[in-house]
XYZ file of C-alpha atoms in Angstrom:
577
model
C 10.301 -34.844 19.081
C 11.766 -31.476 20.180
C 10.196 -31.938 23.627
C 11.914 -35.314 23.940
C 15.259 -33.801 23.006
C 14.848 -31.103 25.673
C 13.885 -33.750 28.216
C 16.973 -35.822 27.382
C 19.119 -32.692 27.661
C 17.778 -32.022 31.164
C 16.105 -28.834 29.900
C 12.474 -29.681 30.574
C 11.909 -26.307 32.282
C 12.945 -24.326 29.195
C 9.936 -22.538 27.665
C 9.013 -23.414 24.059
C 7.284 -20.695 21.990
C 5.717 -22.537 19.037
C 4.903 -21.041 15.646
C 6.134 -17.599 16.686
C 5.069 -14.932 14.225
C 7.940 -12.600 13.413
C 7.081 -9.000 14.371
C 5.526 -6.896 11.590
C 5.704 -9.909 9.265
C 3.579 -12.849 8.135
C 6.512 -15.282 8.555
C 6.665 -17.725 11.461
C 9.543 -19.432 13.229
C 8.802 -23.069 14.078
C 9.973 -22.744 17.670
C 11.858 -20.381 19.953
C 13.425 -21.877 23.079
C 13.540 -19.378 25.953
C 15.687 -19.853 29.025
C 18.785 -18.766 30.935
C 22.328 -18.791 29.560
C 24.446 -21.279 31.574
C 27.450 -18.920 31.782
C 26.070 -15.393 31.917
C 22.805 -16.038 33.720
C 21.133 -13.673 31.240
C 18.086 -14.495 29.065
C 19.034 -16.820 26.214
C 17.025 -17.840 23.158
C 17.426 -20.457 20.421
C 15.453 -20.171 17.163
C 14.754 -23.667 15.820
C 13.711 -24.400 12.240
C 12.392 -27.975 12.074
C 12.687 -29.754 8.741
C 11.100 -33.126 8.053
C 13.172 -33.580 4.929
C 14.704 -37.008 4.530
C 17.172 -35.644 2.011
C 18.183 -32.569 -0.001
C 20.701 -31.706 -2.698
C 22.314 -28.530 -3.995
C 20.194 -26.656 -6.528
C 22.394 -26.466 -9.630
C 25.600 -24.692 -8.494
C 24.024 -22.545 -5.761
C 25.151 -22.631 -2.125
C 21.992 -20.837 -1.005
C 19.271 -22.893 -2.760
C 18.499 -26.598 -2.333
C 16.292 -29.147 -4.071
C 13.916 -31.172 -1.900
C 11.625 -33.593 -3.711
C 8.728 -33.296 -1.271
C 8.981 -29.541 -0.671
C 6.063 -27.339 -1.832
C 8.528 -24.981 -3.553
C 11.470 -25.917 -5.712
C 14.073 -24.742 -5.170
C 13.958 -24.138 -1.401
C 16.151 -21.866 0.668
C 19.082 -23.510 2.472
C 17.695 -24.197 5.984
C 20.758 -22.676 7.665
C 20.240 -19.479 5.686
C 16.524 -19.543 6.504
C 16.979 -19.771 10.268
C 19.791 -17.210 10.189
C 17.402 -14.797 8.500
C 14.854 -15.323 11.264
C 17.529 -14.715 13.890
C 18.788 -11.525 12.274
C 15.226 -10.267 11.916
C 14.473 -10.907 15.587
C 17.649 -9.101 16.652
C 16.580 -6.158 14.515
C 13.062 -5.787 15.954
C 12.679 -7.414 19.389
C 13.901 -4.746 21.775
C 14.372 -7.291 24.594
C 17.367 -8.592 22.627
C 18.880 -5.164 22.036
C 20.871 -4.757 25.235
C 21.877 -8.410 25.744
C 25.502 -9.377 24.905
C 24.810 -12.756 23.244
C 21.080 -13.413 23.406
C 20.311 -15.515 20.357
C 21.369 -18.611 18.420
C 19.802 -20.297 15.419
C 19.489 -24.001 14.557
C 18.133 -25.856 11.551
C 17.241 -29.362 12.764
C 16.768 -31.928 9.963
C 15.679 -34.706 12.299
C 14.617 -37.165 9.565
C 17.854 -36.797 7.560
C 21.323 -38.297 7.853
C 24.582 -36.562 7.078
C 24.798 -38.433 3.789
C 21.303 -37.614 2.521
C 22.017 -33.876 2.859
C 25.725 -34.060 2.006
C 25.585 -31.022 -0.313
C 24.251 -28.763 2.438
C 27.384 -28.995 4.576
C 29.378 -26.944 2.055
C 27.850 -23.720 3.380
C 29.777 -22.299 6.359
C 27.821 -22.332 9.620
C 27.523 -19.421 12.033
C 26.033 -18.975 15.476
C 22.707 -18.221 13.794
C 22.847 -20.936 11.131
C 23.980 -24.164 12.778
C 22.615 -27.351 11.217
C 22.030 -30.759 12.752
C 20.604 -33.989 11.318
C 18.925 -36.831 13.157
C 22.255 -38.626 12.945
C 23.760 -35.795 15.033
C 21.036 -35.727 17.681
C 23.633 -36.079 20.420
C 25.513 -33.030 19.122
C 22.230 -31.101 18.949
C 21.527 -31.890 22.619
C 25.072 -30.909 23.610
C 24.696 -27.615 21.736
C 21.438 -26.800 23.529
C 23.229 -27.263 26.837
C 25.763 -24.572 25.829
C 22.932 -22.055 25.287
C 20.368 -23.008 27.943
C 20.714 -23.865 31.628
C 18.486 -26.419 33.441
C 16.467 -23.612 34.998
C 12.930 -22.256 34.462
C 12.652 -20.137 31.323
C 9.364 -18.482 32.223
C 10.796 -15.016 32.839
C 12.844 -15.067 29.632
C 9.786 -16.127 27.632
C 7.636 -13.402 29.212
C 10.289 -10.770 28.473
C 10.503 -11.926 24.862
C 6.762 -12.094 24.203
C 6.000 -8.766 25.925
C 8.973 -6.929 24.400
C 8.353 -3.688 22.552
C 8.732 -4.008 18.795
C 10.859 -1.425 17.001
C 14.031 -1.218 14.888
C 17.122 -1.952 16.996
C 19.917 0.561 17.457
C 22.193 -1.648 15.379
C 19.718 -1.819 12.501
C 19.193 1.955 12.566
C 22.949 2.487 12.519
C 23.424 0.155 9.530
C 20.520 1.705 7.616
C 21.648 5.258 8.336
C 25.078 4.511 6.928
C 23.715 2.860 3.796
C 21.105 5.509 3.061
C 23.645 8.253 3.740
C 26.027 6.713 1.211
C 23.454 6.727 -1.584
C 23.330 9.649 -4.002
C 22.123 12.543 -1.890
C 18.998 14.478 -2.786
C 18.587 18.202 -2.251
C 15.294 19.176 -0.654
C 13.833 22.400 -2.025
C 11.208 24.809 -0.718
C 8.113 22.912 0.485
C 10.083 19.647 0.446
C 12.455 21.040 3.061
C 9.511 22.523 4.983
C 7.879 19.095 5.216
C 11.180 17.473 6.229
C 11.881 20.003 8.973
C 8.272 19.894 10.153
C 8.481 16.146 10.738
C 11.822 16.395 12.564
C 10.401 19.118 14.799
C 7.258 17.072 15.483
C 9.391 14.061 16.468
C 11.401 16.030 19.012
C 8.256 17.690 20.368
C 6.500 14.336 20.731
C 9.452 12.902 22.641
C 9.682 15.877 25.023
C 5.962 16.242 25.678
C 4.958 12.568 25.384
C 2.472 13.570 22.683
C 1.407 12.639 19.141
C 1.222 14.687 15.953
C -0.080 13.657 12.534
C 1.726 15.101 9.498
C 0.143 15.069 6.026
C 2.223 15.884 2.946
C 0.337 16.174 -0.341
C 1.810 16.505 -3.785
C 1.445 15.495 -7.396
C 3.661 12.891 -9.120
C 7.287 13.967 -8.984
C 6.771 16.569 -6.278
C 9.340 14.826 -4.103
C 7.246 12.806 -1.649
C 9.503 9.750 -1.848
C 12.632 11.896 -1.686
C 11.298 13.342 1.570
C 10.513 9.831 2.794
C 14.045 8.539 2.191
C 15.655 11.656 3.604
C 13.586 11.337 6.771
C 14.375 7.643 7.067
C 18.107 8.302 6.863
C 18.161 11.294 9.208
C 15.914 9.752 11.852
C 17.933 6.533 11.775
C 21.120 8.586 12.270
C 19.498 10.210 15.300
C 18.629 6.801 16.731
C 14.881 7.332 16.447
C 12.712 4.282 15.852
C 11.429 4.730 12.303
C 9.953 2.547 9.583
C 8.918 3.189 5.989
C 5.701 1.613 4.699
C 3.682 1.571 1.483
C 0.689 -0.291 0.089
C 2.507 -1.202 -3.125
C 4.503 -4.407 -3.434
C 6.413 -3.094 -6.459
C 7.308 0.143 -4.712
C 8.284 -1.484 -1.406
C 10.448 -4.145 -3.056
C 12.227 -1.584 -5.204
C 12.866 0.703 -2.221
C 14.369 -2.287 -0.416
C 16.585 -3.050 -3.389
C 17.692 0.475 -4.182
C 17.748 2.356 -0.878
C 19.321 -0.490 1.048
C 21.682 -1.479 -1.770
C 20.507 -5.043 -1.353
C 21.403 -5.274 2.360
C 19.167 -7.770 4.155
C 19.163 -5.692 7.309
C 18.269 -2.374 5.683
C 15.434 -4.038 3.794
C 13.752 -4.661 7.125
C 13.007 -0.942 7.467
C 10.572 -1.160 4.529
C 7.153 -2.600 5.395
C 3.619 -2.769 4.050
C 0.577 -0.934 5.391
C -0.919 -4.243 6.562
C 2.099 -5.113 8.750
C 0.818 -3.400 11.900
C -2.350 -5.246 12.884
C -0.834 -6.576 16.111
C 1.611 -3.721 16.803
C 1.454 -1.896 20.106
C 0.519 1.827 20.192
C 3.480 4.192 19.886
C 5.969 1.347 19.401
C 7.700 3.667 16.912
C 8.771 7.275 17.026
C 7.901 7.747 13.344
C 6.249 5.803 10.561
C 6.693 7.258 7.062
C 3.682 6.242 4.961
C 4.661 6.685 1.330
C 1.934 6.426 -1.337
C -0.630 6.827 1.473
C -3.394 7.225 -1.113
C -3.211 3.409 -1.288
C -4.408 2.870 2.297
C -7.121 0.190 2.328
C -10.201 -0.097 4.554
C -8.706 -2.963 6.577
C -5.442 -4.901 6.640
C -6.976 -8.378 6.527
C -6.420 -10.774 3.642
C -6.903 -14.494 3.102
C -3.732 -15.251 5.067
C -4.740 -13.243 8.159
C -5.129 -15.483 11.239
C -8.710 -15.833 12.458
C -8.067 -14.149 15.808
C -6.686 -11.045 14.053
C -9.394 -11.041 11.388
C -12.203 -11.017 13.964
C -10.849 -7.919 15.709
C -9.474 -6.074 12.694
C -9.578 -2.291 12.900
C -9.500 0.261 10.103
C -6.066 0.363 8.514
C -5.748 4.127 8.918
C -6.325 3.683 12.666
C -3.603 1.024 12.897
C -1.134 3.275 11.090
C -2.062 6.309 13.159
C -1.659 4.379 16.403
C 1.681 2.649 15.816
C 3.885 5.784 15.946
C 4.067 9.055 17.832
C 4.417 10.852 14.505
C 2.669 9.146 11.558
C 3.632 10.903 8.309
C 1.168 10.460 5.415
C 2.565 11.288 1.943
C -0.120 11.150 -0.722
C -1.682 12.317 -3.977
C -5.467 11.968 -3.954
C -5.540 11.755 -7.760
C -3.582 8.505 -7.629
C -6.337 6.460 -6.010
C -6.694 3.823 -8.747
C -8.265 0.778 -7.068
C -11.595 0.285 -5.325
C -11.140 0.191 -1.585
C -8.237 2.649 -1.497
C -9.128 5.267 1.111
C -6.106 7.519 1.596
C -7.567 11.004 1.353
C -6.706 14.114 3.343
C -10.289 14.407 4.589
C -10.346 10.816 5.847
C -6.984 11.124 7.617
C -8.008 14.406 9.262
C -11.325 12.921 10.378
C -9.626 9.978 12.062
C -7.082 12.269 13.696
C -9.841 14.570 14.968
C -11.663 11.589 16.465
C -8.544 10.991 18.571
C -8.024 14.643 19.386
C -4.721 14.660 17.503
C -3.319 17.783 15.836
C -2.653 17.611 12.091
C 0.021 19.576 10.268
C -0.253 19.668 6.475
C 2.229 20.683 3.781
C 1.329 20.937 0.077
C 4.222 20.415 -2.313
C 3.481 22.934 -5.010
C 6.681 22.395 -6.943
C 7.127 19.159 -8.844
C 10.223 17.605 -10.347
C 8.947 14.952 -12.698
C 7.821 15.737 -16.270
C 10.873 17.942 -16.673
C 9.733 20.068 -13.746
C 6.807 21.210 -15.890
C 3.850 22.421 -13.862
C 2.251 23.244 -17.198
C 2.270 19.584 -18.293
C 0.877 18.335 -14.992
C -1.916 20.913 -15.128
C -2.539 19.961 -18.759
C -2.964 16.282 -17.833
C -5.395 17.228 -15.070
C -7.383 19.388 -17.488
C -7.267 16.724 -20.222
C -8.768 14.095 -17.918
C -11.211 16.431 -16.190
C -9.424 16.201 -12.845
C -8.857 19.917 -12.316
C -10.848 22.272 -10.127
C -13.325 22.770 -12.984
C -13.970 19.369 -14.661
C -15.946 21.062 -17.458
C -13.167 23.505 -18.361
C -11.807 23.361 -21.887
C -8.442 21.617 -22.173
C -5.729 24.021 -23.305
C -3.473 23.219 -26.235
C -0.143 21.660 -25.288
C 3.002 23.168 -26.796
C 6.406 21.652 -26.061
C 8.685 23.264 -23.522
C 12.505 23.225 -23.589
C 12.604 20.581 -20.847
C 9.592 18.443 -21.751
C 7.912 17.265 -24.949
C 4.670 15.491 -25.838
C 3.717 13.872 -29.119
C 0.816 11.848 -30.479
C 1.928 8.897 -32.611
C 0.011 7.319 -35.454
C 0.640 3.725 -34.392
C 2.030 1.575 -31.582
C 4.781 0.503 -33.962
C 5.866 4.146 -34.222
C 5.722 4.492 -30.429
C 7.894 1.433 -29.856
C 10.367 2.435 -32.575
C 10.890 5.939 -31.202
C 11.205 4.749 -27.626
C 13.554 1.921 -28.606
C 15.864 4.452 -30.255
C 15.975 6.360 -26.946
C 16.482 3.129 -25.018
C 19.339 1.953 -27.241
C 20.960 5.375 -26.852
C 21.211 4.673 -23.128
C 18.088 6.465 -21.933
C 15.386 4.854 -19.797
C 12.085 4.299 -21.596
C 8.903 2.296 -20.995
C 5.531 1.588 -22.599
C 2.413 1.377 -20.422
C -1.239 0.780 -21.208
C -4.674 0.766 -19.658
C -5.778 -2.646 -18.394
C -7.802 -3.515 -21.508
C -6.267 -6.830 -22.558
C -6.134 -10.262 -20.909
C -3.114 -11.034 -18.740
C -1.893 -14.611 -19.121
C 0.591 -16.584 -17.085
C 3.854 -17.461 -18.876
C 3.950 -20.498 -21.133
C 5.383 -23.740 -19.746
C 8.666 -23.048 -21.577
C 9.023 -19.707 -19.757
C 8.113 -17.535 -22.737
C 5.649 -14.699 -22.190
C 2.248 -14.527 -23.879
C 1.884 -11.461 -26.089
C -1.455 -10.407 -24.651
C -1.420 -6.711 -25.591
C -2.473 -6.913 -29.239
C -3.203 -3.920 -31.444
C -3.495 -4.850 -35.117
C -0.380 -6.814 -36.071
C 1.576 -5.485 -33.081
C 1.744 -7.516 -29.875
C 3.768 -7.437 -26.662
C 3.459 -9.166 -23.275
C 2.449 -7.497 -20.052
C 5.021 -7.180 -17.305
C 5.290 -10.311 -15.167
C 2.837 -10.989 -12.351
C 5.525 -13.019 -10.614
C 8.084 -11.935 -8.008
C 10.695 -13.990 -9.878
C 12.344 -13.279 -13.200
C 11.045 -15.530 -15.996
C 12.083 -15.800 -19.629
C 14.463 -12.853 -19.428
C 11.772 -10.536 -18.004
C 12.396 -8.924 -14.603
C 10.138 -9.634 -11.628
C 7.073 -7.402 -11.457
C 8.507 -5.150 -8.753
C 11.609 -4.381 -10.850
C 9.835 -3.744 -14.165
C 10.275 0.039 -14.015
C 13.882 -0.220 -12.812
C 15.441 -3.121 -14.723
C 16.408 -2.379 -18.373
C 14.835 -5.691 -19.417
C 11.470 -4.158 -18.533
C 11.472 -2.312 -21.862
C 10.338 -5.484 -23.625
C 7.060 -5.702 -21.693
C 4.089 -3.361 -21.425
C 3.618 -2.045 -17.888
C 0.333 -1.545 -16.081
C -0.595 1.043 -13.469
C 0.258 -1.283 -10.574
C 3.899 -1.630 -11.637
C 4.326 1.938 -12.921
C 2.818 3.796 -9.963
C 5.487 5.411 -7.799
C 8.233 5.224 -10.458
C 9.529 7.327 -13.289
C 11.595 6.895 -16.441
C 13.002 9.369 -18.955
C 10.682 8.593 -21.865
C 7.114 7.485 -21.420
C 4.804 5.804 -23.929
C 1.121 5.543 -22.966
C -1.504 3.480 -24.790
C -5.037 4.651 -24.025
C -7.267 1.611 -24.395
C -10.952 1.423 -25.350
C -12.056 1.755 -21.696
C -11.735 5.562 -21.908
C -12.666 7.245 -25.200
C -13.587 10.745 -26.378
C -17.075 11.233 -27.800
C -18.129 14.629 -29.160
C -17.047 16.903 -26.306
C -16.432 14.591 -23.346
C -14.784 11.444 -22.058
C -16.820 8.252 -21.953
C -15.661 5.417 -19.705
C -16.589 1.928 -20.875
C -16.391 -0.780 -18.246
C -17.021 -3.578 -20.779
C -13.580 -2.985 -22.311
C -11.689 -3.004 -19.013
C -10.045 -6.284 -17.878
C -9.066 -5.288 -14.347
C -10.772 -7.852 -12.063
C -11.044 -5.215 -9.317
C -13.363 -3.176 -11.549
C -15.611 -6.017 -12.671
C -18.364 -5.912 -10.056
C -20.919 -3.105 -10.346
C -21.881 -3.758 -6.719
C -18.466 -2.818 -5.366
C -17.571 -0.305 -8.108
C -20.505 1.664 -9.472
C -20.297 3.500 -12.786
C -19.424 6.864 -11.219
C -16.578 5.304 -9.226
C -15.347 3.373 -12.252
C -15.245 6.567 -14.307
C -13.215 8.371 -11.607
C -10.794 5.476 -11.068
C -10.103 4.839 -14.743
C -9.240 8.535 -15.208
C -6.898 8.285 -12.217
C -5.245 5.262 -13.836
C -4.423 7.220 -16.978
C -3.331 10.215 -14.914
C -0.755 7.968 -13.199
C 0.431 6.524 -16.513
C 0.669 9.930 -18.187
C 2.856 11.411 -15.422
C 5.696 8.868 -15.285
C 8.017 10.580 -17.795
C 10.917 12.830 -16.898
C 11.692 14.171 -20.373
C 8.788 13.354 -22.623
C 5.618 11.363 -23.306
C 4.270 9.687 -26.449
C 0.504 9.184 -26.659
C -1.557 6.684 -28.647
C -5.210 5.711 -28.446
C -6.740 2.585 -29.938
C -9.836 4.692 -30.686
C -9.773 6.863 -33.829
C -11.962 9.667 -32.469
C -9.879 9.907 -29.315
C -6.667 9.893 -31.342
C -8.002 12.715 -33.501
C -8.916 14.776 -30.405
C -5.407 14.298 -28.975
C -3.778 15.371 -32.250
C -5.796 18.590 -32.098
C -4.523 19.353 -28.587
C -0.830 18.452 -28.847
C 1.464 20.793 -30.786
C -1.183 21.409 -33.489
């Protein structure tokens, strides 16, 4: 159909790139037409989104969402908005487009529809990247193609596009720098500033000497790793360096996109996932900032990975180390909470040594969560046997002026005390070990109250990326005030903080006599189920890491409760006795 239209337009020599995968993304554009602009003689490209819809209507009162009876998702995104997003993304990452004056146009072609069957869709204003044509307007579509493409071979333009280096454009870096600069500024202290300056120096050295340097920044929760990451992102973008931020956490990445970019579509493109770089070229970037690097997996493949990439998949740490001249790993080894997570200092150094790459390491000794209390962080490590001496006796905790801990007698007491803080305008959350089933919402949108302790019951945070029943999407649970009404798990809490922290220790980790006992049979995390992939020793270590993450989310105080009486009694003896 599209080939026939090009033939009728006299554009049979234009190159057609089908099912083009957007750089550093799993999304695909249906077709990209590559040729020569009839006026400028410069390379010219048209992104085409082909829709087989026979009709579509406005979704409720939205001008961005549409209802299509046969579509796999309802509602669907307005096709003009969809293709415009692809166009903007390509301009932001395909460097071959960076220096061209007018290189790209976008078209949504609803070839099975008439103007009348999609009448609602015309209300949205069209732009050069979001033009829309129906089958009824085939003649106009052909005329438009002639304004963007000359009847000349498009081979060179296609080759330039496909072989282009992939990196943030100057325009994207400029936009992001401005937006990040306008956010509330953070002050970097001591080792934080050392790490920041070390990376900037390594970037300039790598550019001058055409070399690579690996930087590793380690620190406990609240030590400022993410503050360093954002500060580097903003400063490097201001300097025009090609830089991306990446994590292995969907919740963390989505929230960074929302908060750091203030909702800007373009700034969001600077935030990627660790598995986005399977097909990236070596040293495409000046810097990649790898936040939460303890969540690096063995490989980047998943069920959606194309076969040709799956067969030649490399280790994820190798992909991340290769993609930039200065890969920056920010991590806390005690936050490895899932089987298969491999982000340790030793592993990173070993892979760097295999490449002959120098490694510079900074340890962030100061920490700024938990009221800035090193004492509390050390106490949590000692409590869970994660310190240098796992057999050492846990010291008694006594409240400090800036941070308090208490053991509550019931979950009802925990919720009541935290709700009072919440209603007074302070941020508060309840989290728990993964010891209860996790149901999908009911058909009416209400949430199932899976976390049951006696007569008390609350739902888990949503699994979904969309808000349902008044609950925020999973990635916003720690940030949206509506998250108070659900119990969070480690996967939505990790990487975030809130003023007041309630932690429910489930029956998967209990105190017996003089030691912790981990009990796999009480844990509901599907990743921990198989003894072949997670042996008992690994399960014990990971479940302690889970509770370490949950216990270190609070900025001003933490309330503790255990469903096990002996464990609760032990905690009472250690906390403000």
